[in-house]
């Protein structure tokens, strides 16, 4: 009788599974839904006034506090870059120029002060970790090339920013080409 009950319990558990597959499927479905649906607290910043056929999906900053600024864009005459920022965790620069990922990677290799590790690489994107040897400081940055309407734009995380992988993922996914009306 004990063996029959034990056997039935084992069969029942095997039939039901441990729930990991169902949880993974549910998580994948939620991620797919969140990737296609706009987030509640974001707004689309059109960069057409800066002669760029791009838009940036930014986190909305309704009230500034000690660690944030209102989201917006401003042109930096000194560097020839558009700076788009919303708080301390979202800051990118955009410039119209031909992207050169090979040159960036060579510059990272030549840097004698910091150690760089490439986390993700594609023909139009590099995500890298930047570490200082004496400190426990680790920052993540990205460099992305967006081609649109025969023009090329380089989108980068702000060099002075202290970003995590999640911050970088959010920023690199935020810039998109404007669709024709």
CSV table of N, CA, C and O in Angstrom, one decimal, residues 39-40 61 92 101 131:
chain,number,residue,atom,x,y,z
A,39,UNK,N,5.3,52.2,-22.3
A,39,UNK,CA,5.2,52.2,-20.8
A,39,UNK,C,4.3,53.4,-20.4
A,39,UNK,O,4.1,54.4,-21.1
A,40,UNK,N,3.8,53.3,-19.2
A,40,UNK,CA,2.9,54.3,-18.7
A,40,UNK,C,3.6,55.6,-18.5
A,40,UNK,O,3.0,56.7,-18.9
A,61,UNK,N,9.7,62.9,-16.5
A,61,UNK,CA,10.1,63.5,-15.3
A,61,UNK,C,9.1,64.7,-15.0
A,61,UNK,O,9.3,65.8,-15.5
A,92,UNK,N,21.9,60.6,-23.0
A,92,UNK,CA,22.6,60.2,-24.3
A,92,UNK,C,23.0,61.4,-25.1
A,92,UNK,O,22.5,62.5,-24.9
A,101,UNK,N,32.6,51.8,-35.4
A,101,UNK,CA,32.7,50.9,-34.3
A,101,UNK,C,34.1,50.3,-34.1
A,101,UNK,O,34.6,50.2,-33.0
A,131,UNK,N,35.9,49.7,-16.3
A,131,UNK,CA,36.3,49.5,-14.9
A,131,UNK,C,37.6,50.3,-14.6
A,131,UNK,O,38.5,50.3,-15.4
